[in-house]
Every structure is written in structure tokens, then in C-alpha cells.
Amino acid sequence: MELLKGKTALITGAARGIGKAIALKFAAEGANIAFTDLVIDENGKNTENEIAALGVNAKGYASNAADFAQTEEVVKQIHKDFGRIDILVNNAGITKDGLMLRMTEAQWDAVINVNLKSAFNFIHACTPIMMRQKCGSIINMSSVVGVHGNAAQCNYAASKAGLIALAKSIGQEMGSRGIRANAIAPGFIDTAMTQALPEEIRKEWINKIPLRRGGTVEDIANVATFLASDMSSYVTGQVIQVDGGMNM
């Protein structure tokens, strides 16, 4: 049985990485997919084609998720193109790491705007549509550092903690309208970024994880599918840590 058949999902920052894995998993479960990224280049077009090959409608949209006006316009276009928006995954994110004493205002603002303000932008644009439908699932992609913090990542950790609080608040505001909001907090996930780390650092991370391995993008996509589907119809305002037990 396809868990998301007939639903339309909007996923931000999904041309690659975790966002792409979520898009492919949702499509495999029958969802039509609209995704955004800063630009839809050859990589984005390839992602669009991979999703469409699974037998669903798929389209990538170039949009700056941190820009309120652009977000309002792209959501209007997606709603026009697809007819509904059932699932919103706020996945767009960047890092600009550094110790607080050396962090610039520009580094702080860029991370907060892309990681946190973008989620506000898309929730603000999508909830009126979901309210009219009387249903919807919002998933904010947080991080374990949003739960316990991390040195040299105060901007990133603050943005990811904000996504958790935002999900809980939206869950309270919108529950009576049939709209759920949750957060996923990934731990050490094997991606191109983490695979580029020195081997000794990777080993140090993995030794802290009870399951003794890094997570995969599919691990995150599986949890996102649960939260997007009717299997989680009584789950809202929660943060699910997908970290192999690293942050028990």
C-alpha cells in the first residue's frame, strides 16, 4: 500500500542530500512532489527526472527560501500547478560555523535566515491552504545540536532549536484545524559533507553512537514518511531524534 498516495508534498532545499532522499521516498509512497532550491540547475533537473520516473508528478522551483515575497509567490504557483499541498518539509539549510568571538553578524544572519526564517516563510504561505483542506503535516528538519547545542555552531544550533519550538507552537495553534507539526533531529548522517571529514573525526563521532554507525539519508526519509502519512495522525508537536542513540 502506498502510504502517501494522492498527497502533494512541498520540500524545500531538496535538489540534493537529505531533502532529495525524502522526496524520492515520498514519491515511492505515491506522493506528488514539488521541491525548491536556490537554483534549479542540471543537478536539480536530474532530481526532478528521478522523482518523475517513480510515476508521480514532480517539479523543481528556483526560489530563495529566506525571502518572504519569493516564498509567497512560489507557494501560490505550486498550489496552482498541483491543486493542493498536504505535506510541507522545511529542509532548506546552511552552515557557517565559527566560535562566537569570531562569528560575524553576516554569518549569524545568513544561517538564521536560511534555516529558521525560511520555515516561517513557508508555514505562513502554506497553512491557509492546509486550513481550507482541513488537513496537513508540517515537518521541520532540525538537528541534535538544536537539542543539546554545539561549540562553534551557535548560529546553526540556535536556528535548529528554533525549528523545534516553531513546530511545537504551530502544533498548538493549528491542531484544531487538522494540521500537525513535528520536527526531526538527525544526528551524524553519512552525506557528502560528513564523508569529507578526516577519518579520525569520523571515528570519534561514531564511537559516541551506541549503534556504532552513521545514519543514512534513508533513515531520515523513513521517519519523515511516517510523520507525513496518516500513520502518525495522532502525533504532533514532537521532536524525533534520528541519531543512533547518540543523544539519549
PDB file of C-alpha atoms in Angstrom:
ATOM      1  CA  MET A   1       0.000   0.000   0.000  1.00  0.00           C
ATOM      2  CA  GLU A   2       1.321   3.453  -0.884  1.00  0.00           C
ATOM      3  CA  LEU A   3       1.281   5.497   2.318  1.00  0.00           C
ATOM      4  CA  LEU A   4       1.128   8.908   0.611  1.00  0.00           C
ATOM      5  CA  LYS A   5      -0.957   8.167  -2.489  1.00  0.00           C
ATOM      6  CA  GLY A   6      -2.915  11.203  -3.652  1.00  0.00           C
ATOM      7  CA  LYS A   7      -0.984  13.642  -1.456  1.00  0.00           C
ATOM      8  CA  THR A   8       1.220  16.502  -2.608  1.00  0.00           C
ATOM      9  CA  ALA A   9       4.434  17.275  -0.742  1.00  0.00           C
ATOM     10  CA  LEU A  10       6.414  20.500  -0.845  1.00  0.00           C
ATOM     11  CA  ILE A  11      10.042  20.052   0.218  1.00  0.00           C
ATOM     12  CA  THR A  12      12.496  22.943   0.467  1.00  0.00           C
ATOM     13  CA  GLY A  13      16.176  22.582  -0.389  1.00  0.00           C
ATOM     14  CA  ALA A  14      15.574  19.195  -1.980  1.00  0.00           C
ATOM     15  CA  ALA A  15      17.767  19.125  -5.068  1.00  0.00           C
ATOM     16  CA  ARG A  16      20.325  17.023  -3.181  1.00  0.00           C
ATOM     17  CA  GLY A  17      21.152  15.369   0.138  1.00  0.00           C
ATOM     18  CA  ILE A  18      18.543  14.639   2.796  1.00  0.00           C
ATOM     19  CA  GLY A  19      15.872  16.670   1.022  1.00  0.00           C
ATOM     20  CA  LYS A  20      16.305  14.666  -2.166  1.00  0.00           C
ATOM     21  CA  ALA A  21      16.151  11.380  -0.232  1.00  0.00           C
ATOM     22  CA  ILE A  22      12.885  12.483   1.383  1.00  0.00           C
ATOM     23  CA  ALA A  23      11.468  13.496  -2.000  1.00  0.00           C
ATOM     24  CA  LEU A  24      12.339  10.112  -3.528  1.00  0.00           C
ATOM     25  CA  LYS A  25      10.896   8.195  -0.576  1.00  0.00           C
ATOM     26  CA  PHE A  26       7.675  10.227  -0.619  1.00  0.00           C
ATOM     27  CA  ALA A  27       7.371   9.664  -4.368  1.00  0.00           C
ATOM     28  CA  ALA A  28       7.896   5.924  -3.916  1.00  0.00           C
ATOM     29  CA  GLU A  29       4.953   6.057  -1.498  1.00  0.00           C
ATOM     30  CA  GLY A  30       2.764   7.764  -4.117  1.00  0.00           C
ATOM     31  CA  ALA A  31       3.102  11.470  -3.321  1.00  0.00           C
ATOM     32  CA  ASN A  32       3.383  14.127  -5.989  1.00  0.00           C
ATOM     33  CA  ILE A  33       6.458  16.255  -5.312  1.00  0.00           C
ATOM     34  CA  ALA A  34       7.124  19.972  -5.561  1.00  0.00           C
ATOM     35  CA  PHE A  35      10.581  20.963  -4.385  1.00  0.00           C
ATOM     36  CA  THR A  36      12.517  24.184  -4.160  1.00  0.00           C
ATOM     37  CA  ASP A  37      16.166  25.109  -4.227  1.00  0.00           C
ATOM     38  CA  LEU A  38      18.056  28.342  -4.684  1.00  0.00           C
ATOM     39  CA  VAL A  39      18.599  27.431  -8.336  1.00  0.00           C
ATOM     40  CA  ILE A  40      17.309  24.522 -10.386  1.00  0.00           C
ATOM     41  CA  ASP A  41      20.432  23.658 -12.319  1.00  0.00           C
ATOM     42  CA  GLU A  42      21.341  20.404 -14.066  1.00  0.00           C
ATOM     43  CA  ASN A  43      21.503  18.693 -10.690  1.00  0.00           C
ATOM     44  CA  GLY A  44      18.007  19.920  -9.840  1.00  0.00           C
ATOM     45  CA  LYS A  45      16.657  18.804 -13.207  1.00  0.00           C
ATOM     46  CA  ASN A  46      18.176  15.361 -12.649  1.00  0.00           C
ATOM     47  CA  THR A  47      16.415  15.196  -9.282  1.00  0.00           C
ATOM     48  CA  GLU A  48      13.139  16.195 -10.921  1.00  0.00           C
ATOM     49  CA  ASN A  49      13.565  13.436 -13.512  1.00  0.00           C
ATOM     50  CA  GLU A  50      14.447  10.821 -10.874  1.00  0.00           C
ATOM     51  CA  ILE A  51      11.304  11.647  -8.922  1.00  0.00           C
ATOM     52  CA  ALA A  52       9.074  11.667 -12.002  1.00  0.00           C
ATOM     53  CA  ALA A  53      10.464   8.270 -13.018  1.00  0.00           C
ATOM     54  CA  LEU A  54       8.670   6.850  -9.969  1.00  0.00           C
ATOM     55  CA  GLY A  55       5.343   7.597 -11.644  1.00  0.00           C
ATOM     56  CA  VAL A  56       4.315  10.787  -9.858  1.00  0.00           C
ATOM     57  CA  ASN A  57       4.105  14.448 -10.810  1.00  0.00           C
ATOM     58  CA  ALA A  58       7.319  16.276  -9.949  1.00  0.00           C
ATOM     59  CA  LYS A  59       8.591  19.797 -10.458  1.00  0.00           C
ATOM     60  CA  GLY A  60      11.507  21.821  -9.106  1.00  0.00           C
ATOM     61  CA  TYR A  61      11.173  25.559  -8.459  1.00  0.00           C
ATOM     62  CA  ALA A  62      14.002  28.065  -8.155  1.00  0.00           C
ATOM     63  CA  SER A  63      13.331  30.154  -5.059  1.00  0.00           C
ATOM     64  CA  ASN A  64      15.221  31.756  -2.194  1.00  0.00           C
ATOM     65  CA  ALA A  65      13.531  30.190   0.836  1.00  0.00           C
ATOM     66  CA  ALA A  66      14.791  33.013   3.071  1.00  0.00           C
ATOM     67  CA  ASP A  67      12.908  35.609   1.001  1.00  0.00           C
ATOM     68  CA  PHE A  68       9.335  36.130   2.243  1.00  0.00           C
ATOM     69  CA  ALA A  69       7.956  37.596  -1.005  1.00  0.00           C
ATOM     70  CA  GLN A  70       9.554  34.904  -3.188  1.00  0.00           C
ATOM     71  CA  THR A  71       8.140  32.229  -0.913  1.00  0.00           C
ATOM     72  CA  GLU A  72       4.610  33.618  -1.139  1.00  0.00           C
ATOM     73  CA  GLU A  73       4.856  33.611  -4.931  1.00  0.00           C
ATOM     74  CA  VAL A  74       6.349  30.131  -5.292  1.00  0.00           C
ATOM     75  CA  VAL A  75       3.749  28.606  -2.954  1.00  0.00           C
ATOM     76  CA  LYS A  76       0.972  30.229  -4.998  1.00  0.00           C
ATOM     77  CA  GLN A  77       2.477  28.734  -8.153  1.00  0.00           C
ATOM     78  CA  ILE A  78       2.876  25.289  -6.595  1.00  0.00           C
ATOM     79  CA  HIS A  79      -0.728  25.342  -5.381  1.00  0.00           C
ATOM     80  CA  LYS A  80      -1.844  26.339  -8.867  1.00  0.00           C
ATOM     81  CA  ASP A  81       0.244  23.608 -10.503  1.00  0.00           C
ATOM     82  CA  PHE A  82      -0.624  20.774  -8.101  1.00  0.00           C
ATOM     83  CA  GLY A  83      -4.030  21.785  -6.734  1.00  0.00           C
ATOM     84  CA  ARG A  84      -3.206  21.119  -3.073  1.00  0.00           C
ATOM     85  CA  ILE A  85      -0.373  20.976  -0.550  1.00  0.00           C
ATOM     86  CA  ASP A  86      -0.696  18.228   2.047  1.00  0.00           C
ATOM     87  CA  ILE A  87       2.848  17.986   3.362  1.00  0.00           C
ATOM     88  CA  LEU A  88       5.449  20.678   3.968  1.00  0.00           C
ATOM     89  CA  VAL A  89       9.033  19.710   4.769  1.00  0.00           C
ATOM     90  CA  ASN A  90      11.187  22.651   5.839  1.00  0.00           C
ATOM     91  CA  ASN A  91      14.568  21.241   4.902  1.00  0.00           C
ATOM     92  CA  ALA A  92      16.493  24.218   3.463  1.00  0.00           C
ATOM     93  CA  GLY A  93      19.617  24.837   5.481  1.00  0.00           C
ATOM     94  CA  ILE A  94      23.211  26.052   5.512  1.00  0.00           C
ATOM     95  CA  THR A  95      26.126  26.166   7.946  1.00  0.00           C
ATOM     96  CA  LYS A  96      28.595  28.971   8.605  1.00  0.00           C
ATOM     97  CA  ASP A  97      30.458  27.642  11.617  1.00  0.00           C
ATOM     98  CA  GLY A  98      32.728  29.583  13.942  1.00  0.00           C
ATOM     99  CA  LEU A  99      33.327  30.416  17.577  1.00  0.00           C
ATOM    100  CA  MET A 100      31.102  33.166  18.965  1.00  0.00           C
ATOM    101  CA  LEU A 101      34.027  35.560  19.472  1.00  0.00           C
ATOM    102  CA  ARG A 102      34.938  35.287  15.804  1.00  0.00           C
ATOM    103  CA  MET A 103      31.478  34.985  14.293  1.00  0.00           C
ATOM    104  CA  THR A 104      30.369  37.892  12.145  1.00  0.00           C
ATOM    105  CA  GLU A 105      26.895  39.370  12.049  1.00  0.00           C
ATOM    106  CA  ALA A 106      26.667  38.267   8.413  1.00  0.00           C
ATOM    107  CA  GLN A 107      27.373  34.640   9.385  1.00  0.00           C
ATOM    108  CA  TRP A 108      24.720  34.754  12.095  1.00  0.00           C
ATOM    109  CA  ASP A 109      22.098  36.403   9.892  1.00  0.00           C
ATOM    110  CA  ALA A 110      22.668  34.100   6.921  1.00  0.00           C
ATOM    111  CA  VAL A 111      22.158  30.910   8.945  1.00  0.00           C
ATOM    112  CA  ILE A 112      19.146  32.210  10.870  1.00  0.00           C
ATOM    113  CA  ASN A 113      17.518  33.474   7.674  1.00  0.00           C
ATOM    114  CA  VAL A 114      18.022  30.322   5.600  1.00  0.00           C
ATOM    115  CA  ASN A 115      17.427  27.761   8.360  1.00  0.00           C
ATOM    116  CA  LEU A 116      14.746  29.373  10.519  1.00  0.00           C
ATOM    117  CA  LYS A 117      13.143  32.328   8.739  1.00  0.00           C
ATOM    118  CA  SER A 118      12.579  30.145   5.677  1.00  0.00           C
ATOM    119  CA  ALA A 119      10.435  27.798   7.758  1.00  0.00           C
ATOM    120  CA  PHE A 120       8.349  30.757   8.941  1.00  0.00           C
ATOM    121  CA  ASN A 121       8.006  31.903   5.330  1.00  0.00           C
ATOM    122  CA  PHE A 122       6.746  28.546   4.055  1.00  0.00           C
ATOM    123  CA  ILE A 123       4.498  27.807   7.032  1.00  0.00           C
ATOM    124  CA  HIS A 124       2.970  31.275   6.694  1.00  0.00           C
ATOM    125  CA  ALA A 125       2.277  30.653   2.994  1.00  0.00           C
ATOM    126  CA  CYS A 126       1.098  27.035   3.267  1.00  0.00           C
ATOM    127  CA  THR A 127      -1.109  26.994   6.366  1.00  0.00           C
ATOM    128  CA  PRO A 128      -4.008  28.913   4.745  1.00  0.00           C
ATOM    129  CA  ILE A 129      -4.102  26.212   2.056  1.00  0.00           C
ATOM    130  CA  MET A 130      -3.958  23.434   4.643  1.00  0.00           C
ATOM    131  CA  MET A 131      -6.651  25.124   6.720  1.00  0.00           C
ATOM    132  CA  ARG A 132      -9.011  25.100   3.754  1.00  0.00           C
ATOM    133  CA  GLN A 133      -8.209  21.423   3.227  1.00  0.00           C
ATOM    134  CA  LYS A 134      -8.674  20.785   6.988  1.00  0.00           C
ATOM    135  CA  CYS A 135      -5.523  18.678   6.987  1.00  0.00           C
ATOM    136  CA  GLY A 136      -1.780  18.950   6.650  1.00  0.00           C
ATOM    137  CA  SER A 137       1.535  17.722   8.015  1.00  0.00           C
ATOM    138  CA  ILE A 138       4.441  20.109   8.607  1.00  0.00           C
ATOM    139  CA  ILE A 139       7.893  18.644   9.231  1.00  0.00           C
ATOM    140  CA  ASN A 140      10.796  20.839  10.318  1.00  0.00           C
ATOM    141  CA  MET A 141      14.269  19.406   9.768  1.00  0.00           C
ATOM    142  CA  SER A 142      16.119  20.236  12.965  1.00  0.00           C
ATOM    143  CA  SER A 143      19.296  18.605  14.345  1.00  0.00           C
ATOM    144  CA  VAL A 144      20.587  17.035  17.539  1.00  0.00           C
ATOM    145  CA  VAL A 145      22.624  20.216  18.012  1.00  0.00           C
ATOM    146  CA  GLY A 146      19.296  22.033  18.262  1.00  0.00           C
ATOM    147  CA  VAL A 147      18.620  19.871  21.332  1.00  0.00           C
ATOM    148  CA  HIS A 148      21.982  19.964  23.126  1.00  0.00           C
ATOM    149  CA  GLY A 149      23.944  22.747  21.369  1.00  0.00           C
ATOM    150  CA  ASN A 150      27.428  22.524  19.894  1.00  0.00           C
ATOM    151  CA  ALA A 151      30.589  24.587  20.256  1.00  0.00           C
ATOM    152  CA  ALA A 152      31.435  26.702  17.208  1.00  0.00           C
ATOM    153  CA  GLN A 153      27.896  26.293  15.868  1.00  0.00           C
ATOM    154  CA  CYS A 154      25.906  28.774  17.941  1.00  0.00           C
ATOM    155  CA  ASN A 155      24.135  30.175  14.880  1.00  0.00           C
ATOM    156  CA  TYR A 156      23.300  26.724  13.487  1.00  0.00           C
ATOM    157  CA  ALA A 157      22.261  25.325  16.884  1.00  0.00           C
ATOM    158  CA  ALA A 158      20.053  28.349  17.584  1.00  0.00           C
ATOM    159  CA  SER A 159      18.350  28.020  14.206  1.00  0.00           C
ATOM    160  CA  LYS A 160      17.725  24.302  14.721  1.00  0.00           C
ATOM    161  CA  ALA A 161      16.426  24.821  18.262  1.00  0.00           C
ATOM    162  CA  GLY A 162      14.114  27.452  16.840  1.00  0.00           C
ATOM    163  CA  LEU A 163      12.716  24.931  14.362  1.00  0.00           C
ATOM    164  CA  ILE A 164      11.783  22.634  17.248  1.00  0.00           C
ATOM    165  CA  ALA A 165       9.995  25.394  19.151  1.00  0.00           C
ATOM    166  CA  LEU A 166       8.325  26.537  15.941  1.00  0.00           C
ATOM    167  CA  ALA A 167       6.946  23.038  15.289  1.00  0.00           C
ATOM    168  CA  LYS A 168       5.612  22.766  18.831  1.00  0.00           C
ATOM    169  CA  SER A 169       3.971  26.192  18.619  1.00  0.00           C
ATOM    170  CA  ILE A 170       2.388  25.526  15.225  1.00  0.00           C
ATOM    171  CA  GLY A 171       1.176  22.162  16.532  1.00  0.00           C
ATOM    172  CA  GLN A 172      -0.665  24.004  19.295  1.00  0.00           C
ATOM    173  CA  GLU A 173      -2.036  26.721  17.025  1.00  0.00           C
ATOM    174  CA  MET A 174      -3.182  24.508  14.172  1.00  0.00           C
ATOM    175  CA  GLY A 175      -4.198  21.244  15.815  1.00  0.00           C
ATOM    176  CA  SER A 176      -7.892  22.145  15.845  1.00  0.00           C
ATOM    177  CA  ARG A 177      -7.663  22.695  12.067  1.00  0.00           C
ATOM    178  CA  GLY A 178      -6.341  19.189  11.435  1.00  0.00           C
ATOM    179  CA  ILE A 179      -2.778  20.390  10.838  1.00  0.00           C
ATOM    180  CA  ARG A 180       0.093  18.607  12.567  1.00  0.00           C
ATOM    181  CA  ALA A 181       3.639  19.922  13.040  1.00  0.00           C
ATOM    182  CA  ASN A 182       6.687  17.928  14.136  1.00  0.00           C
ATOM    183  CA  ALA A 183      10.466  18.104  13.964  1.00  0.00           C
ATOM    184  CA  ILE A 184      13.144  15.590  13.056  1.00  0.00           C
ATOM    185  CA  ALA A 185      16.566  15.949  14.685  1.00  0.00           C
ATOM    186  CA  PRO A 186      19.170  13.988  12.711  1.00  0.00           C
ATOM    187  CA  GLY A 187      22.478  13.079  14.297  1.00  0.00           C
ATOM    188  CA  PHE A 188      25.636  12.062  12.434  1.00  0.00           C
ATOM    189  CA  ILE A 189      24.378  11.254   8.935  1.00  0.00           C
ATOM    190  CA  ASP A 190      26.570   9.928   6.129  1.00  0.00           C
ATOM    191  CA  THR A 191      26.383  12.616   3.467  1.00  0.00           C
ATOM    192  CA  ALA A 192      28.926  14.161   1.106  1.00  0.00           C
ATOM    193  CA  MET A 193      29.670  16.741   3.808  1.00  0.00           C
ATOM    194  CA  THR A 194      30.376  14.262   6.612  1.00  0.00           C
ATOM    195  CA  GLN A 195      32.232  11.874   4.309  1.00  0.00           C
ATOM    196  CA  ALA A 196      34.679  14.712   3.596  1.00  0.00           C
ATOM    197  CA  LEU A 197      35.649  14.910   7.284  1.00  0.00           C
ATOM    198  CA  PRO A 198      39.036  13.486   8.360  1.00  0.00           C
ATOM    199  CA  GLU A 199      38.792   9.794   9.217  1.00  0.00           C
ATOM    200  CA  GLU A 200      39.839  10.333  12.850  1.00  0.00           C
ATOM    201  CA  ILE A 201      36.978  12.778  13.362  1.00  0.00           C
ATOM    202  CA  ARG A 202      34.504  10.362  11.796  1.00  0.00           C
ATOM    203  CA  LYS A 203      35.722   7.583  14.095  1.00  0.00           C
ATOM    204  CA  GLU A 204      35.429   9.873  17.114  1.00  0.00           C
ATOM    205  CA  TRP A 205      31.806  10.641  16.236  1.00  0.00           C
ATOM    206  CA  ILE A 206      30.899   7.013  15.567  1.00  0.00           C
ATOM    207  CA  ASN A 207      32.435   5.886  18.868  1.00  0.00           C
ATOM    208  CA  LYS A 208      29.915   8.154  20.632  1.00  0.00           C
ATOM    209  CA  ILE A 209      26.972   6.466  18.898  1.00  0.00           C
ATOM    210  CA  PRO A 210      25.515   3.348  20.605  1.00  0.00           C
ATOM    211  CA  LEU A 211      24.625   1.810  17.217  1.00  0.00           C
ATOM    212  CA  ARG A 212      28.257   2.384  16.128  1.00  0.00           C
ATOM    213  CA  ARG A 213      27.474   3.758  12.687  1.00  0.00           C
ATOM    214  CA  GLY A 214      26.460   6.922  10.993  1.00  0.00           C
ATOM    215  CA  GLY A 215      22.889   7.266   9.852  1.00  0.00           C
ATOM    216  CA  THR A 216      21.828   7.271   6.209  1.00  0.00           C
ATOM    217  CA  VAL A 217      19.661   9.757   4.377  1.00  0.00           C
ATOM    218  CA  GLU A 218      17.162   6.905   4.008  1.00  0.00           C
ATOM    219  CA  ASP A 219      16.959   6.651   7.822  1.00  0.00           C
ATOM    220  CA  ILE A 220      15.793  10.261   7.883  1.00  0.00           C
ATOM    221  CA  ALA A 221      13.451   9.781   4.923  1.00  0.00           C
ATOM    222  CA  ASN A 222      11.763   6.823   6.630  1.00  0.00           C
ATOM    223  CA  VAL A 223      10.918   8.881   9.721  1.00  0.00           C
ATOM    224  CA  ALA A 224       9.744  11.768   7.539  1.00  0.00           C
ATOM    225  CA  THR A 225       7.425   9.365   5.704  1.00  0.00           C
ATOM    226  CA  PHE A 226       5.899   8.237   8.996  1.00  0.00           C
ATOM    227  CA  LEU A 227       5.280  11.846  10.046  1.00  0.00           C
ATOM    228  CA  ALA A 228       3.884  12.767   6.614  1.00  0.00           C
ATOM    229  CA  SER A 229       1.488   9.823   6.488  1.00  0.00           C
ATOM    230  CA  ASP A 230      -1.751   9.058   8.273  1.00  0.00           C
ATOM    231  CA  MET A 231       0.176   6.524  10.369  1.00  0.00           C
ATOM    232  CA  SER A 232       1.124   9.488  12.585  1.00  0.00           C
ATOM    233  CA  SER A 233      -2.334  11.080  12.618  1.00  0.00           C
ATOM    234  CA  TYR A 234      -2.197  11.431  16.431  1.00  0.00           C
ATOM    235  CA  VAL A 235       1.383  12.739  16.574  1.00  0.00           C
ATOM    236  CA  THR A 236       2.033  16.477  16.738  1.00  0.00           C
ATOM    237  CA  GLY A 237       4.423  18.847  18.481  1.00  0.00           C
ATOM    238  CA  GLN A 238       7.102  16.177  18.776  1.00  0.00           C
ATOM    239  CA  VAL A 239      10.825  16.089  18.019  1.00  0.00           C
ATOM    240  CA  ILE A 240      12.135  12.711  16.886  1.00  0.00           C
ATOM    241  CA  GLN A 241      15.880  12.271  17.215  1.00  0.00           C
ATOM    242  CA  VAL A 242      17.296  10.046  14.488  1.00  0.00           C
ATOM    243  CA  ASP A 243      20.801   9.690  15.867  1.00  0.00           C
ATOM    244  CA  GLY A 244      21.545   6.048  16.651  1.00  0.00           C
ATOM    245  CA  GLY A 245      21.153   6.808  20.351  1.00  0.00           C
ATOM    246  CA  MET A 246      23.886   9.457  20.405  1.00  0.00           C
ATOM    247  CA  ASN A 247      21.749  11.924  22.348  1.00  0.00           C
ATOM    248  CA  MET A 248      19.772   9.706  24.746  1.00  0.00           C
TER     249      MET A 248
END
